[in-house]
CSV table of C-alpha atoms and ligand atoms in Angstrom, one decimal:
chain,number,residue,atom,x,y,z
A,206,MET,CA,93.0,119.1,154.4
A,207,THR,CA,93.0,119.5,150.7
A,208,TYR,CA,95.1,118.5,147.6
A,209,ASP,CA,97.6,121.3,147.7
A,210,HIS,CA,100.6,119.7,146.1
A,211,ILE,CA,101.4,118.0,142.8
A,212,LEU,CA,103.8,115.1,142.7
A,213,VAL,CA,105.7,115.0,139.4
A,214,ARG,CA,107.3,111.8,138.1
A,215,PHE,CA,109.8,111.5,135.2
A,216,GLY,CA,110.1,108.2,133.5
A,217,GLU,CA,112.8,108.3,131.0
A,218,LEU,CA,115.3,109.9,133.2
A,219,ALA,CA,116.6,106.6,134.3
A,220,LEU,CA,120.0,108.2,134.2
A,221,LYS,CA,122.8,108.1,136.7
A,222,GLY,CA,125.1,110.6,138.5
A,223,LYS,CA,125.8,114.0,137.0
A,224,ASN,CA,123.5,113.6,134.0
A,225,ARG,CA,120.6,112.8,136.3
A,226,THR,CA,121.0,115.9,138.4
A,227,GLN,CA,121.3,118.0,135.2
A,228,PHE,CA,118.1,116.5,133.8
A,229,GLU,CA,116.2,117.0,137.0
A,230,GLN,CA,117.4,120.6,137.3
A,231,ARG,CA,116.5,121.4,133.8
A,232,LEU,CA,113.1,119.9,134.2
A,233,GLN,CA,112.6,121.9,137.4
A,234,THR,CA,113.5,125.1,135.5
A,235,ASN,CA,111.2,124.2,132.6
A,236,ILE,CA,108.3,123.5,135.0
A,237,ARG,CA,108.9,126.9,136.7
A,238,PHE,CA,108.7,128.6,133.3
A,239,ALA,CA,105.5,126.7,132.4
A,240,LEU,CA,103.9,127.9,135.7
A,241,LYS,CA,105.0,131.5,135.4
A,242,ASP,CA,101.4,132.6,135.4
A,243,HIS,CA,100.9,131.0,138.8
A,244,PRO,CA,103.3,132.9,141.0
A,245,SER,CA,102.1,131.3,144.2
A,246,CYS,CA,103.5,127.9,143.0
A,247,ARG,CA,106.8,126.7,144.4
A,248,VAL,CA,108.6,124.0,142.4
A,249,LYS,CA,111.0,121.9,144.5
A,250,ARG,CA,113.2,118.9,143.7
A,251,THR,CA,113.4,115.9,146.0
A,252,TYR,CA,115.2,112.7,145.2
A,253,GLY,CA,113.6,111.3,142.0
A,254,ARG,CA,110.6,113.6,142.1
A,255,ILE,CA,109.6,117.2,141.6
A,256,ILE,CA,107.0,118.6,144.0
A,257,VAL,CA,104.8,121.6,143.1
A,258,GLN,CA,103.4,123.4,146.1
A,259,LEU,CA,100.2,125.0,144.9
A,260,ASN,CA,99.8,127.6,147.7
A,261,GLY,CA,96.3,128.3,146.5
A,262,ALA,CA,96.9,128.1,142.8
A,263,ASP,CA,94.1,126.4,140.7
A,264,ALA,CA,95.0,122.7,140.4
A,265,THR,CA,93.2,122.2,137.1
A,266,LYS,CA,95.0,125.1,135.4
A,267,VAL,CA,98.3,124.1,136.8
A,268,SER,CA,97.7,120.5,135.5
A,269,GLU,CA,97.0,121.8,132.1
A,270,LYS,CA,100.3,123.6,132.0
A,271,LEU,CA,102.2,120.6,133.4
A,272,GLN,CA,100.7,118.5,130.6
A,273,LYS,CA,102.7,120.5,128.1
A,274,VAL,CA,106.1,120.1,129.7
A,275,PHE,CA,108.4,117.5,128.1
A,276,GLY,CA,110.1,115.1,130.4
A,277,ILE,CA,107.2,114.4,132.7
A,278,SER,CA,105.9,110.9,132.6
A,279,SER,CA,103.0,111.4,135.0
A,280,PHE,CA,101.8,113.5,137.9
A,281,SER,CA,99.3,113.4,140.6
A,282,LEU,CA,97.5,115.7,143.0
A,283,ALA,CA,98.9,115.0,146.4
A,284,MET,CA,98.2,115.6,150.1
A,285,VAL,CA,101.2,115.9,152.4
A,286,ALA,CA,101.3,114.7,156.0
A,287,PRO,CA,104.0,114.9,158.6
A,288,ASN,CA,105.8,111.6,159.1
A,289,GLN,CA,103.7,110.4,161.9
A,290,MET,CA,101.4,107.4,161.7
A,291,GLU,CA,98.1,109.0,162.9
A,292,ALA,CA,98.6,112.0,160.6
A,293,ILE,CA,99.4,109.7,157.6
A,294,LYS,CA,96.3,107.6,158.2
A,295,ASP,CA,94.1,110.7,158.4
A,296,ALA,CA,95.6,112.2,155.3
A,297,ALA,CA,95.2,109.0,153.4
A,298,LEU,CA,91.5,108.8,154.3
A,299,GLU,CA,91.0,112.4,153.4
A,300,ALA,CA,92.8,111.9,150.0
A,301,PHE,CA,90.6,108.9,149.3
A,302,LEU,CA,87.4,110.8,150.2
A,303,GLN,CA,88.2,113.9,148.1
A,304,HIS,CA,89.4,111.8,145.1
A,305,GLU,CA,86.9,112.2,142.3
A,306,GLY,CA,85.6,109.3,140.3
A,307,GLU,CA,84.6,105.7,140.9
A,308,LYS,CA,85.8,104.4,144.3
A,309,ARG,CA,84.0,101.3,145.5
A,310,THR,CA,87.3,99.4,145.7
A,311,PHE,CA,90.8,100.5,146.6
A,312,LYS,CA,94.2,99.3,147.7
A,313,VAL,CA,97.0,101.0,149.5
A,314,SER,CA,100.5,100.9,148.0
A,315,SER,CA,103.2,102.4,150.3
A,316,ARG,CA,106.8,103.2,149.7
A,317,ARG,CA,109.2,104.2,152.3
A,318,SER,CA,112.2,106.0,150.8
A,319,TYR,CA,112.9,107.6,154.2
A,320,LYS,CA,114.4,104.6,156.0
A,321,ALA,CA,114.4,106.2,159.4
A,322,PHE,CA,110.6,106.0,159.5
A,323,PRO,CA,109.9,103.1,162.0
A,324,MET,CA,107.3,101.2,159.9
A,325,ARG,CA,108.0,99.2,156.8
A,326,SER,CA,105.7,99.4,153.7
A,327,ALA,CA,104.3,96.0,154.4
A,328,GLU,CA,103.2,97.2,157.8
A,329,LEU,CA,101.9,100.5,156.5
A,330,ASN,CA,99.5,99.1,153.9
A,331,PRO,CA,97.1,97.1,156.2
A,332,GLU,CA,97.1,99.8,158.9
A,333,ILE,CA,96.2,102.6,156.5
A,334,GLY,CA,93.7,100.3,154.6
A,335,ALA,CA,91.9,99.4,157.8
A,336,HIS,CA,91.6,103.0,158.7
A,337,ILE,CA,89.9,103.8,155.4
A,338,LEU,CA,87.6,100.8,155.7
A,339,ARG,CA,86.6,101.8,159.2
A,340,ASN,CA,85.7,105.3,158.1
A,341,THR,CA,83.8,104.6,154.9
A,342,GLU,CA,80.7,102.6,153.9
A,343,GLY,CA,80.3,100.2,151.0
A,344,VAL,CA,84.0,100.3,150.2
A,345,THR,CA,86.1,97.2,150.0
A,346,VAL,CA,89.8,96.3,149.3
A,347,ASP,CA,90.7,94.9,145.9
A,348,VAL,CA,94.4,94.3,145.5
A,349,HIS,CA,94.2,93.2,141.8
A,350,HIS,CA,91.9,95.7,140.1
A,351,PRO,CA,91.1,98.5,142.5
A,352,ASP,CA,89.1,101.6,141.4
A,353,VAL,CA,91.5,103.7,143.4
A,354,GLU,CA,95.2,103.0,144.3
A,355,VAL,CA,96.1,105.1,147.4
A,356,ASN,CA,99.8,105.7,147.0
A,357,VAL,CA,101.7,106.6,150.1
A,358,GLU,CA,105.3,107.8,149.8
A,359,VAL,CA,107.2,108.3,153.0
A,360,ARG,CA,109.9,110.8,152.2
A,361,GLU,CA,112.3,112.6,154.5
A,362,GLN,CA,110.3,115.9,154.3
A,363,GLY,CA,106.9,114.4,154.7
A,364,THR,CA,104.6,111.7,153.4
A,365,TYR,CA,102.9,112.3,150.0
A,366,ILE,CA,99.6,110.7,149.4
A,367,THR,CA,98.1,110.5,145.9
A,368,CYS,CA,95.1,108.7,144.4
A,369,GLY,CA,95.3,108.5,140.6
A,370,ARG,CA,97.7,109.7,137.9
A,371,ILE,CA,97.5,112.1,135.0
A,372,LYS,CA,99.6,111.1,132.0
A,373,GLY,CA,102.4,113.5,131.2
A,374,ARG,CA,103.7,114.4,127.7
A,375,GLY,CA,106.7,112.2,127.9
A,376,GLY,CA,109.9,113.0,126.0
A,377,LEU,CA,113.0,114.6,127.5
A,378,PRO,CA,113.3,118.0,129.2
A,379,VAL,CA,114.0,120.7,126.6
A,380,GLY,CA,117.6,121.8,126.8
A,381,THR,CA,119.1,118.5,127.8
A,382,ALA,CA,120.0,117.6,124.2
A,383,GLY,CA,121.6,120.9,123.4
A,384,LYS,CA,120.6,123.6,121.0
A,385,VAL,CA,119.4,123.4,117.4
A,386,ALA,CA,118.5,125.9,114.7
A,387,LEU,CA,114.9,125.6,113.6
A,388,MET,CA,114.1,126.9,110.1
A,389,LEU,CA,110.8,128.4,110.8
A,390,SER,CA,108.5,129.5,108.0
A,391,GLY,CA,104.9,130.6,108.7
A,392,GLY,CA,103.5,127.3,107.5
A,393,ILE,CA,102.1,124.2,109.2
A,394,ASP,CA,105.1,122.0,109.0
A,395,SER,CA,108.1,123.8,110.6
A,396,PRO,CA,106.4,124.6,113.9
A,397,VAL,CA,105.5,120.9,114.3
A,398,ALA,CA,109.1,119.9,113.4
A,399,GLY,CA,110.3,122.3,116.1
A,400,TYR,CA,107.9,120.8,118.6
A,401,LEU,CA,109.1,117.3,117.8
A,402,ALA,CA,112.7,118.3,118.1
A,403,MET,CA,111.9,119.7,121.5
A,404,LYS,CA,110.2,116.5,122.5
A,405,ARG,CA,113.6,114.8,122.5
A,406,GLY,CA,115.3,117.5,124.6
A,407,ALA,CA,116.5,120.0,121.9
A,408,GLU,CA,116.3,123.6,122.8
A,409,LEU,CA,115.4,125.8,119.8
A,410,GLU,CA,116.6,129.0,118.2
A,411,ALA,CA,114.3,129.8,115.3
A,412,VAL,CA,115.6,131.3,112.0
A,413,HIS,CA,113.1,133.0,109.8
A,414,PHE,CA,113.7,134.4,106.3
A,415,HIS,CA,111.6,137.3,105.3
A,416,SER,CA,111.5,139.6,102.3
A,417,PRO,CA,110.0,143.0,102.9
A,418,PRO,CA,108.2,144.6,101.2
A,419,TYR,CA,107.2,141.4,99.4
A,420,THR,CA,106.3,139.9,102.7
A,421,ASN,CA,104.5,142.1,105.1
A,422,GLU,CA,104.6,142.8,108.9
A,423,ARG,CA,101.7,140.4,109.5
A,424,ALA,CA,103.8,137.6,108.1
A,425,ARG,CA,106.5,138.4,110.5
A,426,LYS,CA,104.1,138.7,113.4
A,427,LYS,CA,102.7,135.3,112.5
A,428,VAL,CA,106.1,133.8,112.9
A,429,GLU,CA,106.6,135.5,116.2
A,430,ASP,CA,103.2,134.2,117.3
A,431,LEU,CA,104.1,130.7,116.3
A,432,THR,CA,107.3,130.9,118.2
A,433,HIS,CA,105.5,132.1,121.2
A,434,ILE,CA,103.1,129.1,121.1
A,435,LEU,CA,106.2,126.8,121.0
A,436,THR,CA,107.6,128.4,124.2
A,437,ALA,CA,104.9,126.7,126.2
A,438,PHE,CA,106.7,123.4,125.7
A,439,GLY,CA,110.2,124.4,126.7
A,440,GLY,CA,110.8,128.0,127.6
A,441,PRO,CA,111.9,131.1,125.8
A,442,ILE,CA,113.1,130.9,122.2
A,443,THR,CA,115.5,133.2,120.4
A,444,LEU,CA,114.2,134.1,117.0
A,445,HIS,CA,116.5,135.4,114.2
A,446,ILE,CA,114.8,137.4,111.5
A,447,VAL,CA,116.9,137.3,108.3
A,448,PRO,CA,116.4,140.0,105.8
A,449,PHE,CA,116.3,138.0,102.6
A,450,THR,CA,115.0,140.5,100.0
A,451,ASN,CA,118.4,141.3,98.4
A,452,LEU,CA,119.5,137.8,98.1
A,453,GLN,CA,116.2,136.7,96.6
A,454,THR,CA,115.9,139.5,94.0
A,455,THR,CA,119.6,138.8,93.1
A,456,ILE,CA,118.9,135.1,92.6
A,457,HIS,CA,115.9,136.0,90.6
A,458,GLN,CA,118.0,138.2,88.3
A,459,HIS,CA,121.0,136.0,87.9
A,460,VAL,CA,120.0,132.4,88.2
A,461,PRO,CA,118.1,130.4,85.6
A,462,SER,CA,114.5,130.4,86.8
A,463,ASN,CA,114.2,126.6,87.0
A,464,TYR,CA,117.1,126.6,89.5
A,465,ALA,CA,116.1,129.7,91.5
A,466,MET,CA,114.3,127.7,94.2
A,467,THR,CA,117.1,125.3,94.6
A,468,ILE,CA,119.6,128.2,94.9
A,469,MET,CA,117.4,130.0,97.3
A,470,ARG,CA,117.2,127.0,99.5
A,471,ARG,CA,121.0,126.6,99.4
A,472,MET,CA,121.4,130.2,100.5
A,473,MET,CA,118.9,129.7,103.4
A,474,LEU,CA,120.9,126.7,104.5
A,475,ARG,CA,124.2,128.5,104.3
A,476,ILE,CA,122.9,131.3,106.4
A,477,THR,CA,121.3,129.1,108.9
A,478,GLU,CA,124.5,127.1,109.3
A,479,ARG,CA,126.5,130.2,110.0
A,480,ILE,CA,124.0,131.4,112.6
A,481,ALA,CA,124.2,127.9,114.1
A,482,HIS,CA,128.0,128.0,114.2
A,483,GLN,CA,128.1,131.4,115.8
A,484,ARG,CA,125.6,130.4,118.5
A,485,GLY,CA,127.0,127.0,119.4
A,486,MET,CA,124.2,125.0,117.7
A,487,LYS,CA,125.1,121.5,116.4
A,488,ALA,CA,122.2,120.8,114.1
A,489,ILE,CA,119.5,122.3,111.9
A,490,VAL,CA,115.9,121.3,112.0
A,491,ASN,CA,113.4,121.9,109.2
A,492,GLY,CA,109.9,120.9,108.3
A,493,GLU,CA,110.6,118.9,105.2
A,494,SER,CA,108.9,115.6,104.6
A,495,LEU,CA,109.8,113.2,101.9
A,496,GLY,CA,108.1,113.7,98.5
A,497,GLN,CA,105.6,116.5,99.5
A,498,VAL,CA,106.6,119.2,97.1
A,499,ALA,CA,109.2,119.9,94.4
A,500,SER,CA,111.9,121.0,96.9
A,501,GLN,CA,111.4,117.8,99.0
A,502,THR,CA,112.3,115.1,96.5
A,503,LEU,CA,115.4,113.1,97.5
A,504,GLU,CA,117.2,114.6,94.5
A,505,SER,CA,116.4,118.1,95.7
A,506,MET,CA,117.5,117.4,99.3
A,507,TYR,CA,120.7,115.9,98.0
A,508,THR,CA,121.5,119.0,95.9
A,509,ILE,CA,120.4,121.5,98.6
A,510,ASN,CA,122.2,119.6,101.3
A,511,GLU,CA,125.5,119.9,99.5
A,512,VAL,CA,126.2,123.3,101.0
A,513,THR,CA,126.4,122.1,104.6
A,514,ASN,CA,127.8,119.2,106.6
A,515,MET,CA,125.9,120.0,109.7
A,516,PRO,CA,123.3,117.4,110.6
A,517,ILE,CA,119.8,118.3,109.3
A,518,LEU,CA,117.1,116.8,111.4
A,519,ARG,CA,113.8,116.3,109.6
A,520,PRO,CA,111.4,115.1,112.3
A,521,LEU,CA,108.5,115.0,109.8
A,522,VAL,CA,110.2,112.8,107.2
A,523,SER,CA,107.9,109.9,107.8
A,524,LEU,CA,104.7,111.6,108.6
A,525,ASP,CA,101.7,112.0,106.3
A,526,LYS,CA,100.4,115.5,105.9
A,527,GLN,CA,97.3,114.7,108.0
A,528,GLU,CA,99.4,113.5,110.8
A,529,VAL,CA,101.3,116.8,110.8
A,530,ILE,CA,98.0,118.7,110.8
A,531,ASP,CA,96.8,116.6,113.7
A,532,ILE,CA,99.9,117.5,115.8
A,533,SER,CA,99.7,121.1,114.9
A,534,GLN,CA,96.1,121.2,116.1
A,535,GLU,CA,97.0,119.5,119.3
A,536,ILE,CA,99.8,121.9,120.1
A,537,GLY,CA,97.9,124.9,119.0
A,538,THR,CA,99.9,126.2,116.1
A,539,TYR,CA,97.4,125.2,113.3
A,540,GLU,CA,95.1,128.2,113.5
A,541,THR,CA,98.0,130.6,113.3
A,542,SER,CA,99.8,128.6,110.5
A,543,ILE,CA,96.8,128.7,108.2
A,544,LEU,CA,96.5,132.5,108.3
A,545,PRO,CA,97.0,133.7,104.7
A,546,TYR,CA,100.1,135.9,104.9
A,547,GLU,CA,102.6,134.6,102.4
A,548,ASP,CA,106.2,133.9,103.2
A,549,CYS,CA,109.2,134.6,101.0
A,550,CYS,CA,109.2,131.3,99.3
A,551,THR,CA,105.8,131.4,97.8
A,552,ILE,CA,106.2,134.9,96.4
A,553,PHE,CA,109.3,134.3,94.4
A,554,LEU,CA,108.5,130.7,93.5
A,555,PRO,CA,109.0,130.3,89.7
A,556,PRO,CA,106.5,128.0,88.1
A,557,ASN,CA,109.1,125.9,86.3
A,558,SER,CA,111.3,124.7,89.2
A,559,VAL,CA,113.1,121.5,88.4
A,560,THR,CA,112.0,118.6,90.7
A,561,LYS,CA,115.3,116.8,90.3
A,562,PRO,CA,118.0,119.5,90.5
A,563,ARG,CA,121.6,118.4,90.0
A,564,ARG,CA,124.5,119.4,92.1
A,565,GLU,CA,126.7,120.4,89.1
A,566,LYS,CA,124.0,122.6,87.7
A,567,ALA,CA,123.4,124.3,91.0
A,568,ASN,CA,127.1,125.0,91.4
A,569,GLN,CA,127.2,126.3,87.9
A,570,ALA,CA,124.2,128.6,88.6
A,571,GLU,CA,125.9,130.0,91.6
A,572,GLN,CA,128.9,131.0,89.5
A,573,SER,CA,126.7,133.6,87.8
A,574,PHE,CA,127.1,136.1,90.6
A,575,SER,CA,129.4,136.7,93.5
A,576,PHE,CA,127.0,135.8,96.3
A,577,GLU,CA,129.4,135.7,99.2
A,578,PRO,CA,129.4,139.4,100.0
A,579,LEU,CA,125.7,139.4,99.8
A,580,ILE,CA,125.5,136.5,102.2
A,581,GLU,CA,127.8,138.5,104.6
A,582,GLU,CA,125.6,141.6,104.3
A,583,THR,CA,122.5,139.5,105.0
A,584,LEU,CA,124.1,138.1,108.1
A,585,GLN,CA,124.9,141.6,109.3
A,586,GLY,CA,121.3,142.6,108.9
A,587,ILE,CA,119.8,139.9,111.1
A,588,GLU,CA,117.5,141.0,113.8
A,589,THR,CA,117.3,138.9,116.9
A,590,VAL,CA,114.4,138.9,119.3
A,591,GLU,CA,113.8,136.9,122.5
A,592,ILE,CA,110.3,135.3,122.5
A,593,GLY,CA,108.8,134.4,125.9
A,594,LYS,CA,111.7,135.9,127.9
A,595,GLU,CA,109.6,138.9,129.0
A,596,ASP,CA,107.2,136.7,130.9
A,597,GLU,CA,109.8,134.5,132.6
A,598,ARG,CA,109.7,135.0,136.3
A,599,HIS,CA,112.7,135.0,138.5
A,600,THR,CA,113.7,131.5,139.3
A,601,GLU,CA,115.9,130.1,142.1
A,602,MET,CA,118.9,128.3,140.7
A,603,ASP,CA,118.8,125.0,142.5
A,604,ASP,CA,116.1,124.7,145.0
A,605,LEU,CA,116.0,121.4,146.8
A,606,LEU,CA,113.4,120.5,149.3
B,106,ATP,P1,106.2,124.8,106.1
B,106,ATP,O1,104.8,124.2,106.2
B,106,ATP,O2,107.0,124.6,107.3
B,106,ATP,O3,106.2,126.2,105.5
B,106,ATP,P2,106.3,123.7,103.5
B,106,ATP,O4,105.5,122.4,103.4
B,106,ATP,O5,105.7,124.9,103.0
B,106,ATP,O6,106.8,123.8,105.0
B,106,ATP,P3,108.7,124.2,101.9
B,106,ATP,O7,108.2,125.5,101.5
B,106,ATP,O8,109.4,123.3,101.0
B,106,ATP,O9,107.6,123.3,102.7
B,106,ATP,O10,109.7,124.5,103.1
B,106,ATP,C1,110.4,123.4,103.7
B,106,ATP,C2,111.1,123.9,105.0
B,106,ATP,O11,112.0,124.9,104.7
B,106,ATP,C3,110.1,124.5,105.9
B,106,ATP,O12,109.5,123.5,106.7
B,106,ATP,C4,111.1,125.3,106.8
B,106,ATP,O13,111.8,124.5,107.7
B,106,ATP,C5,112.0,125.8,105.7
B,106,ATP,N1,111.6,127.2,105.3
B,106,ATP,C6,110.8,127.4,104.3
B,106,ATP,N2,110.6,128.8,104.2
B,106,ATP,C7,111.2,129.4,105.2
B,106,ATP,C8,111.4,130.7,105.7
B,106,ATP,N3,110.8,131.7,105.1
B,106,ATP,N4,112.1,130.9,106.8
B,106,ATP,C9,112.7,129.8,107.4
B,106,ATP,N5,112.6,128.6,107.0
B,106,ATP,C10,111.9,128.3,105.9
B,107,MG,MG1,105.8,126.9,103.7
């Protein structure tokens, strides 16, 4: 007998009724996507738990994947026994013996969610404990601070035995909070902002503005790569590539240079909002943090924000730069973000941008040219690619144990 299952627990899903089922189904789907490279794994739902049957898949590699999935509070390697006392005792002993790490003391904690099983938890604990004591040497019971807690869960389909817990990533299953439009540059900040939005259950569609030939193919590839890295946390992501060259050069020609950046941001926001409307998204996420650069002063946000009344989520607003860098390193976007290919903002950035742009002046600057047809044309030119979809494997819709 070996550890051939993983028992997945989800903490924050203390929800009831319809919501709960929806959350659990979504988590199941997301776990399946995360394990797509391990096709032998089966991912099943049973009341209040998700069970991964490894069927020979490498437990360490599967664990690494599970640690990226939002909505998991913890998980454990598990052995499964039929609901029969002798089999349970043997499996518990085997699970204890094969558990790695310090194990001079232990305790047994049983739970019987399958009420038809004839023994109660209080009867199971001593019986299983005695069996482990009889078959080991130098091992004692410690109910207060045991090295190993042997958890025994008697469920309808079988009894799951685990010894130890791996901490999950927490958060909520991606997709349970609806969809948001992530404004994704090639920088360090916006991928982290997207990651943090996903942490609370938001599913992303990314919007990237590029300005060929001023920005090159590698800059675009970089954004696709960043998007791909983010898919590990919540499944495939739709990426919209917006051709921004005409709008940018027009702004450059017609708008006073100290307001060019403000107007460019307002155009980006208008376009992102329209994409969001078209695709049923209810909010925009960006990587702004308060007071970092000229476009991120409160005055600047106030003036740029005038063009939309859609909520703008700024998950980085209270983080220091180093904290953002730490997260980007942990999630694996940092190395890609620091590649030197410039994005459209840096190339057209005039040196004399106002740090406190005013709404009246921005509106005045936009009167200099009839931008609306150009915005329309830009929207028509958007190229949409699905990132991560190609490696999604066929998943059963609602697979209960
Ligand atoms: P980042 O590290 O995400 O590039 P930044 O520190 O460079 O951010 P800004 O250049 O002021 O800051 O950009 C602020 C935010 O505007 C970005 O985090 C991103 O959400 C959005 N943004 C900037 N450039 C683009 C772009 N080319 N396409 C899509 N969104 C963009
Ligand atoms: Mg940037």
